[in-house]
Amino acid sequence: MIKTILGYEIEEGVSPEEYERWLFDVHAPDLMANPYLDRIVFNKVLRPVRQASGGTASVPEGYTFYRIAEMHYADEEAYANYLRWFEEHPLPAERGPAGRTKFKFYLVTDSTEVNRE
């Protein structure tokens, strides 16, 4: 599995209520219409953490985020197909994130999970 991980704030002038309504009523359904996207996880940031587990290291002040989202794909081929699908089925500009979402990072990652056995 691979993921895209993106961190962002809400653009100035957009209320959290407006943003949430657009995100869940418009944008998430538009994204999930793409058959190559398996899942989206929206992580709403509550607060920063300034010390690593057990106080083993301090964490410097840095970016803040409204949300960090994960988009899950089966593999690199599925992600390439996801991109190609949107080339063939473009989102109308008025439904997209421009003017609403202030991206701070957007990365493709290879995920490894560690679970309690």
Short mmCIF file of N, CA and C in Angstrom, two decimals:
data_model
loop_
_atom_site.label_atom_id
_atom_site.label_comp_id
_atom_site.label_asym_id
_atom_site.label_seq_id
_atom_site.Cartn_x
_atom_site.Cartn_y
_atom_site.Cartn_z
N MET A 1 0.84 -1.18 0.00
CA MET A 1 0.00 0.00 0.00
C MET A 1 0.89 1.24 0.00
N ILE A 2 0.46 2.24 -0.73
CA ILE A 2 1.09 3.55 -0.65
C ILE A 2 0.01 4.56 -0.26
N LYS A 3 0.47 5.71 0.22
CA LYS A 3 -0.44 6.78 0.61
C LYS A 3 0.09 8.10 0.09
N THR A 4 -0.81 9.01 -0.16
CA THR A 4 -0.41 10.41 -0.21
C THR A 4 -0.81 10.97 1.15
N ILE A 5 0.08 11.78 1.69
CA ILE A 5 -0.17 12.42 2.97
C ILE A 5 -0.06 13.92 2.73
N LEU A 6 -1.07 14.66 3.20
CA LEU A 6 -1.05 16.10 2.98
C LEU A 6 -1.46 16.82 4.26
N GLY A 7 -0.75 17.91 4.53
CA GLY A 7 -1.06 18.74 5.68
C GLY A 7 -1.47 20.11 5.19
N TYR A 8 -2.47 20.69 5.85
CA TYR A 8 -2.96 21.98 5.37
C TYR A 8 -3.66 22.77 6.46
N GLU A 9 -3.86 24.03 6.16
CA GLU A 9 -4.70 24.95 6.93
C GLU A 9 -5.88 25.31 6.03
N ILE A 10 -6.85 25.99 6.59
CA ILE A 10 -7.97 26.52 5.82
C ILE A 10 -7.57 27.91 5.35
N GLU A 11 -7.89 28.23 4.10
CA GLU A 11 -7.59 29.56 3.58
C GLU A 11 -8.31 30.64 4.39
N GLU A 12 -7.64 31.77 4.53
CA GLU A 12 -8.23 32.90 5.23
C GLU A 12 -9.55 33.29 4.55
N GLY A 13 -10.54 33.61 5.35
CA GLY A 13 -11.84 34.00 4.82
C GLY A 13 -12.82 32.85 4.68
N VAL A 14 -12.35 31.60 4.90
CA VAL A 14 -13.23 30.43 4.86
C VAL A 14 -13.44 29.97 6.30
N SER A 15 -14.67 29.88 6.73
CA SER A 15 -14.95 29.45 8.10
C SER A 15 -14.79 27.94 8.22
N PRO A 16 -14.47 27.44 9.40
CA PRO A 16 -14.40 25.99 9.59
C PRO A 16 -15.70 25.29 9.20
N GLU A 17 -16.83 25.91 9.48
CA GLU A 17 -18.12 25.30 9.13
C GLU A 17 -18.28 25.19 7.62
N GLU A 18 -17.93 26.25 6.90
CA GLU A 18 -17.99 26.22 5.42
C GLU A 18 -17.05 25.15 4.89
N TYR A 19 -15.85 25.10 5.45
CA TYR A 19 -14.84 24.16 4.98
C TYR A 19 -15.31 22.72 5.19
N GLU A 20 -15.79 22.42 6.39
CA GLU A 20 -16.24 21.06 6.69
C GLU A 20 -17.38 20.64 5.78
N ARG A 21 -18.32 21.54 5.53
CA ARG A 21 -19.44 21.24 4.64
C ARG A 21 -18.93 20.91 3.24
N TRP A 22 -18.03 21.77 2.70
CA TRP A 22 -17.47 21.50 1.38
C TRP A 22 -16.68 20.19 1.37
N LEU A 23 -15.85 19.98 2.39
CA LEU A 23 -14.99 18.81 2.42
C LEU A 23 -15.79 17.51 2.38
N PHE A 24 -16.80 17.40 3.22
CA PHE A 24 -17.52 16.14 3.34
C PHE A 24 -18.71 16.01 2.39
N ASP A 25 -19.28 17.12 1.96
CA ASP A 25 -20.43 17.05 1.05
C ASP A 25 -20.04 17.12 -0.42
N VAL A 26 -18.89 17.72 -0.72
CA VAL A 26 -18.48 17.92 -2.12
C VAL A 26 -17.16 17.20 -2.43
N HIS A 27 -16.09 17.58 -1.73
CA HIS A 27 -14.76 17.13 -2.12
C HIS A 27 -14.54 15.64 -1.89
N ALA A 28 -14.85 15.15 -0.70
CA ALA A 28 -14.63 13.73 -0.43
C ALA A 28 -15.41 12.85 -1.42
N PRO A 29 -16.70 13.13 -1.68
CA PRO A 29 -17.40 12.32 -2.69
C PRO A 29 -16.77 12.42 -4.08
N ASP A 30 -16.29 13.62 -4.46
CA ASP A 30 -15.62 13.76 -5.76
C ASP A 30 -14.37 12.88 -5.81
N LEU A 31 -13.59 12.87 -4.74
CA LEU A 31 -12.38 12.05 -4.70
C LEU A 31 -12.71 10.56 -4.72
N MET A 32 -13.71 10.16 -3.94
CA MET A 32 -14.05 8.75 -3.84
C MET A 32 -14.73 8.22 -5.11
N ALA A 33 -15.13 9.11 -6.02
CA ALA A 33 -15.65 8.66 -7.32
C ALA A 33 -14.54 8.02 -8.15
N ASN A 34 -13.29 8.32 -7.81
CA ASN A 34 -12.16 7.75 -8.52
C ASN A 34 -11.97 6.31 -8.04
N PRO A 35 -12.10 5.32 -8.91
CA PRO A 35 -12.07 3.92 -8.48
C PRO A 35 -10.70 3.44 -7.99
N TYR A 36 -9.66 4.22 -8.18
CA TYR A 36 -8.32 3.80 -7.77
C TYR A 36 -7.94 4.27 -6.37
N LEU A 37 -8.78 5.09 -5.76
CA LEU A 37 -8.57 5.54 -4.39
C LEU A 37 -9.34 4.60 -3.47
N ASP A 38 -8.61 3.95 -2.54
CA ASP A 38 -9.25 2.97 -1.66
C ASP A 38 -9.90 3.60 -0.43
N ARG A 39 -9.27 4.64 0.10
CA ARG A 39 -9.73 5.16 1.39
C ARG A 39 -9.12 6.52 1.65
N ILE A 40 -9.85 7.36 2.37
CA ILE A 40 -9.31 8.64 2.84
C ILE A 40 -9.45 8.66 4.36
N VAL A 41 -8.40 9.09 5.04
CA VAL A 41 -8.43 9.28 6.49
C VAL A 41 -8.16 10.76 6.74
N PHE A 42 -9.12 11.44 7.36
CA PHE A 42 -8.95 12.85 7.70
C PHE A 42 -8.60 12.95 9.18
N ASN A 43 -7.40 13.42 9.47
CA ASN A 43 -6.93 13.59 10.84
C ASN A 43 -7.00 15.07 11.20
N LYS A 44 -7.99 15.46 12.00
CA LYS A 44 -8.10 16.85 12.42
C LYS A 44 -7.13 17.06 13.59
N VAL A 45 -6.26 18.04 13.45
CA VAL A 45 -5.22 18.28 14.46
C VAL A 45 -5.84 18.97 15.67
N LEU A 46 -5.61 18.39 16.84
CA LEU A 46 -6.12 18.95 18.09
C LEU A 46 -5.11 19.87 18.76
N ARG A 47 -3.84 19.46 18.76
CA ARG A 47 -2.80 20.25 19.41
C ARG A 47 -1.44 19.66 19.06
N PRO A 48 -0.37 20.44 19.19
CA PRO A 48 0.98 19.91 18.98
C PRO A 48 1.46 19.15 20.21
N VAL A 49 2.44 18.31 20.01
CA VAL A 49 3.11 17.58 21.09
C VAL A 49 4.54 18.09 21.13
N ARG A 50 5.02 18.43 22.30
CA ARG A 50 6.34 19.05 22.42
C ARG A 50 7.41 18.11 22.98
N GLN A 51 7.02 16.88 23.36
CA GLN A 51 8.01 15.91 23.83
C GLN A 51 7.69 14.55 23.25
N ALA A 52 8.74 13.84 22.81
CA ALA A 52 8.56 12.48 22.30
C ALA A 52 8.22 11.55 23.46
N SER A 53 7.84 10.34 23.16
CA SER A 53 7.39 9.36 24.15
C SER A 53 8.30 9.30 25.37
N GLY A 54 7.68 9.46 26.53
CA GLY A 54 8.43 9.36 27.79
C GLY A 54 9.41 10.49 28.01
N GLY A 55 9.27 11.58 27.28
CA GLY A 55 10.20 12.70 27.44
C GLY A 55 11.59 12.41 26.92
N THR A 56 11.71 11.46 25.98
CA THR A 56 13.02 11.05 25.48
C THR A 56 13.66 12.06 24.53
N ALA A 57 12.89 12.97 24.02
CA ALA A 57 13.41 14.03 23.15
C ALA A 57 12.38 15.15 23.10
N SER A 58 12.86 16.37 22.96
CA SER A 58 11.91 17.48 22.80
C SER A 58 11.61 17.67 21.32
N VAL A 59 10.44 18.18 21.06
CA VAL A 59 9.99 18.43 19.69
C VAL A 59 9.92 19.95 19.53
N PRO A 60 10.69 20.51 18.62
CA PRO A 60 10.68 21.97 18.47
C PRO A 60 9.35 22.48 17.93
N GLU A 61 9.07 23.73 18.20
CA GLU A 61 7.88 24.34 17.62
C GLU A 61 8.05 24.37 16.11
N GLY A 62 6.98 24.18 15.42
CA GLY A 62 7.06 24.15 13.95
C GLY A 62 5.74 24.51 13.36
N TYR A 63 5.42 23.85 12.28
CA TYR A 63 4.17 24.11 11.59
C TYR A 63 2.97 23.75 12.45
N THR A 64 1.88 24.39 12.15
CA THR A 64 0.59 23.98 12.67
C THR A 64 -0.25 23.57 11.46
N PHE A 65 -1.23 22.77 11.71
CA PHE A 65 -2.08 22.26 10.65
C PHE A 65 -3.52 22.22 11.13
N TYR A 66 -4.44 22.48 10.23
CA TYR A 66 -5.85 22.26 10.53
C TYR A 66 -6.13 20.75 10.48
N ARG A 67 -5.57 20.13 9.45
CA ARG A 67 -5.79 18.70 9.27
C ARG A 67 -4.61 18.10 8.52
N ILE A 68 -4.37 16.82 8.79
CA ILE A 68 -3.44 16.01 8.00
C ILE A 68 -4.27 14.85 7.44
N ALA A 69 -4.29 14.74 6.14
CA ALA A 69 -5.12 13.73 5.49
C ALA A 69 -4.25 12.66 4.85
N GLU A 70 -4.80 11.47 4.77
CA GLU A 70 -4.14 10.33 4.12
C GLU A 70 -5.08 9.80 3.04
N MET A 71 -4.52 9.54 1.88
CA MET A 71 -5.29 8.92 0.80
C MET A 71 -4.58 7.61 0.45
N HIS A 72 -5.29 6.50 0.53
CA HIS A 72 -4.71 5.17 0.42
C HIS A 72 -4.94 4.57 -0.97
N TYR A 73 -3.89 3.95 -1.50
CA TYR A 73 -3.92 3.30 -2.82
C TYR A 73 -3.29 1.92 -2.69
N ALA A 74 -3.69 1.00 -3.54
CA ALA A 74 -3.16 -0.37 -3.49
C ALA A 74 -1.65 -0.41 -3.72
N ASP A 75 -1.17 0.39 -4.69
CA ASP A 75 0.24 0.37 -5.04
C ASP A 75 0.54 1.55 -5.96
N GLU A 76 1.78 1.65 -6.42
CA GLU A 76 2.18 2.75 -7.30
C GLU A 76 1.36 2.79 -8.59
N GLU A 77 1.04 1.61 -9.12
CA GLU A 77 0.25 1.56 -10.35
C GLU A 77 -1.15 2.15 -10.11
N ALA A 78 -1.74 1.82 -8.96
CA ALA A 78 -3.06 2.37 -8.63
C ALA A 78 -2.99 3.89 -8.50
N TYR A 79 -1.91 4.41 -7.91
CA TYR A 79 -1.77 5.86 -7.79
C TYR A 79 -1.63 6.50 -9.17
N ALA A 80 -0.83 5.89 -10.06
CA ALA A 80 -0.69 6.41 -11.42
C ALA A 80 -2.05 6.40 -12.13
N ASN A 81 -2.82 5.34 -11.93
CA ASN A 81 -4.16 5.26 -12.53
C ASN A 81 -5.10 6.30 -11.94
N TYR A 82 -4.97 6.58 -10.65
CA TYR A 82 -5.75 7.63 -9.99
C TYR A 82 -5.51 8.97 -10.67
N LEU A 83 -4.24 9.30 -10.89
CA LEU A 83 -3.89 10.57 -11.55
C LEU A 83 -4.44 10.62 -12.97
N ARG A 84 -4.28 9.51 -13.69
CA ARG A 84 -4.76 9.44 -15.07
C ARG A 84 -6.30 9.56 -15.12
N TRP A 85 -6.98 8.94 -14.16
CA TRP A 85 -8.45 9.02 -14.11
C TRP A 85 -8.90 10.46 -14.00
N PHE A 86 -8.24 11.28 -13.17
CA PHE A 86 -8.63 12.68 -13.03
C PHE A 86 -8.26 13.50 -14.27
N GLU A 87 -7.27 13.07 -15.04
CA GLU A 87 -7.00 13.74 -16.32
C GLU A 87 -8.18 13.52 -17.26
N GLU A 88 -8.78 12.34 -17.21
CA GLU A 88 -9.90 12.01 -18.08
C GLU A 88 -11.25 12.48 -17.51
N HIS A 89 -11.30 12.71 -16.19
CA HIS A 89 -12.53 13.15 -15.51
C HIS A 89 -12.19 14.34 -14.61
N PRO A 90 -11.83 15.47 -15.19
CA PRO A 90 -11.38 16.60 -14.36
C PRO A 90 -12.49 17.14 -13.46
N LEU A 91 -12.07 17.56 -12.27
CA LEU A 91 -13.02 18.21 -11.35
C LEU A 91 -13.26 19.63 -11.82
N PRO A 92 -14.50 20.09 -11.78
CA PRO A 92 -14.74 21.50 -12.07
C PRO A 92 -14.00 22.35 -11.03
N ALA A 93 -13.39 23.44 -11.46
CA ALA A 93 -12.59 24.28 -10.58
C ALA A 93 -13.36 24.71 -9.34
N GLU A 94 -14.66 25.00 -9.49
CA GLU A 94 -15.43 25.48 -8.35
C GLU A 94 -15.66 24.40 -7.29
N ARG A 95 -15.39 23.15 -7.61
CA ARG A 95 -15.55 22.06 -6.63
C ARG A 95 -14.22 21.68 -5.99
N GLY A 96 -13.12 22.20 -6.51
CA GLY A 96 -11.79 21.82 -6.04
C GLY A 96 -11.32 22.58 -4.82
N PRO A 97 -10.09 22.31 -4.36
CA PRO A 97 -9.57 22.89 -3.13
C PRO A 97 -9.04 24.32 -3.26
N ALA A 98 -8.81 24.81 -4.46
CA ALA A 98 -8.26 26.17 -4.62
C ALA A 98 -9.18 27.18 -3.97
N GLY A 99 -8.60 28.07 -3.17
CA GLY A 99 -9.37 29.09 -2.47
C GLY A 99 -9.95 28.62 -1.15
N ARG A 100 -9.79 27.33 -0.84
CA ARG A 100 -10.30 26.76 0.41
C ARG A 100 -9.18 26.15 1.25
N THR A 101 -8.31 25.41 0.58
CA THR A 101 -7.28 24.63 1.27
C THR A 101 -5.91 25.25 1.04
N LYS A 102 -5.21 25.56 2.13
CA LYS A 102 -3.86 26.11 2.05
C LYS A 102 -2.89 24.97 2.36
N PHE A 103 -2.41 24.32 1.29
CA PHE A 103 -1.53 23.16 1.45
C PHE A 103 -0.18 23.57 2.01
N LYS A 104 0.33 22.77 2.97
CA LYS A 104 1.67 22.98 3.52
C LYS A 104 2.62 21.89 3.07
N PHE A 105 2.10 20.69 2.84
CA PHE A 105 2.88 19.62 2.21
C PHE A 105 1.93 18.62 1.59
N TYR A 106 2.45 17.90 0.59
CA TYR A 106 1.68 16.86 -0.10
C TYR A 106 2.70 15.86 -0.60
N LEU A 107 2.74 14.66 -0.03
CA LEU A 107 3.79 13.69 -0.28
C LEU A 107 3.23 12.32 -0.64
N VAL A 108 3.94 11.56 -1.48
CA VAL A 108 3.64 10.16 -1.72
C VAL A 108 4.53 9.35 -0.79
N THR A 109 3.92 8.41 -0.04
CA THR A 109 4.68 7.64 0.94
C THR A 109 4.44 6.14 0.77
N ASP A 110 5.41 5.38 1.21
CA ASP A 110 5.31 3.93 1.29
C ASP A 110 5.09 3.61 2.76
N SER A 111 4.01 2.94 3.10
CA SER A 111 3.62 2.76 4.49
C SER A 111 4.00 1.41 5.05
N THR A 112 4.45 1.41 6.29
CA THR A 112 4.71 0.19 7.06
C THR A 112 3.95 0.32 8.37
N GLU A 113 3.10 -0.63 8.66
CA GLU A 113 2.33 -0.59 9.90
C GLU A 113 2.93 -1.55 10.91
N VAL A 114 2.93 -1.15 12.16
CA VAL A 114 3.32 -2.01 13.27
C VAL A 114 2.12 -2.13 14.19
N ASN A 115 1.68 -3.34 14.43
CA ASN A 115 0.50 -3.57 15.25
C ASN A 115 0.85 -4.47 16.44
N ARG A 116 0.04 -4.35 17.48
CA ARG A 116 0.17 -5.24 18.63
C ARG A 116 -0.24 -6.65 18.17
N GLU A 117 0.57 -7.64 18.50
CA GLU A 117 0.25 -9.01 18.06
C GLU A 117 -0.53 -9.75 19.11
#
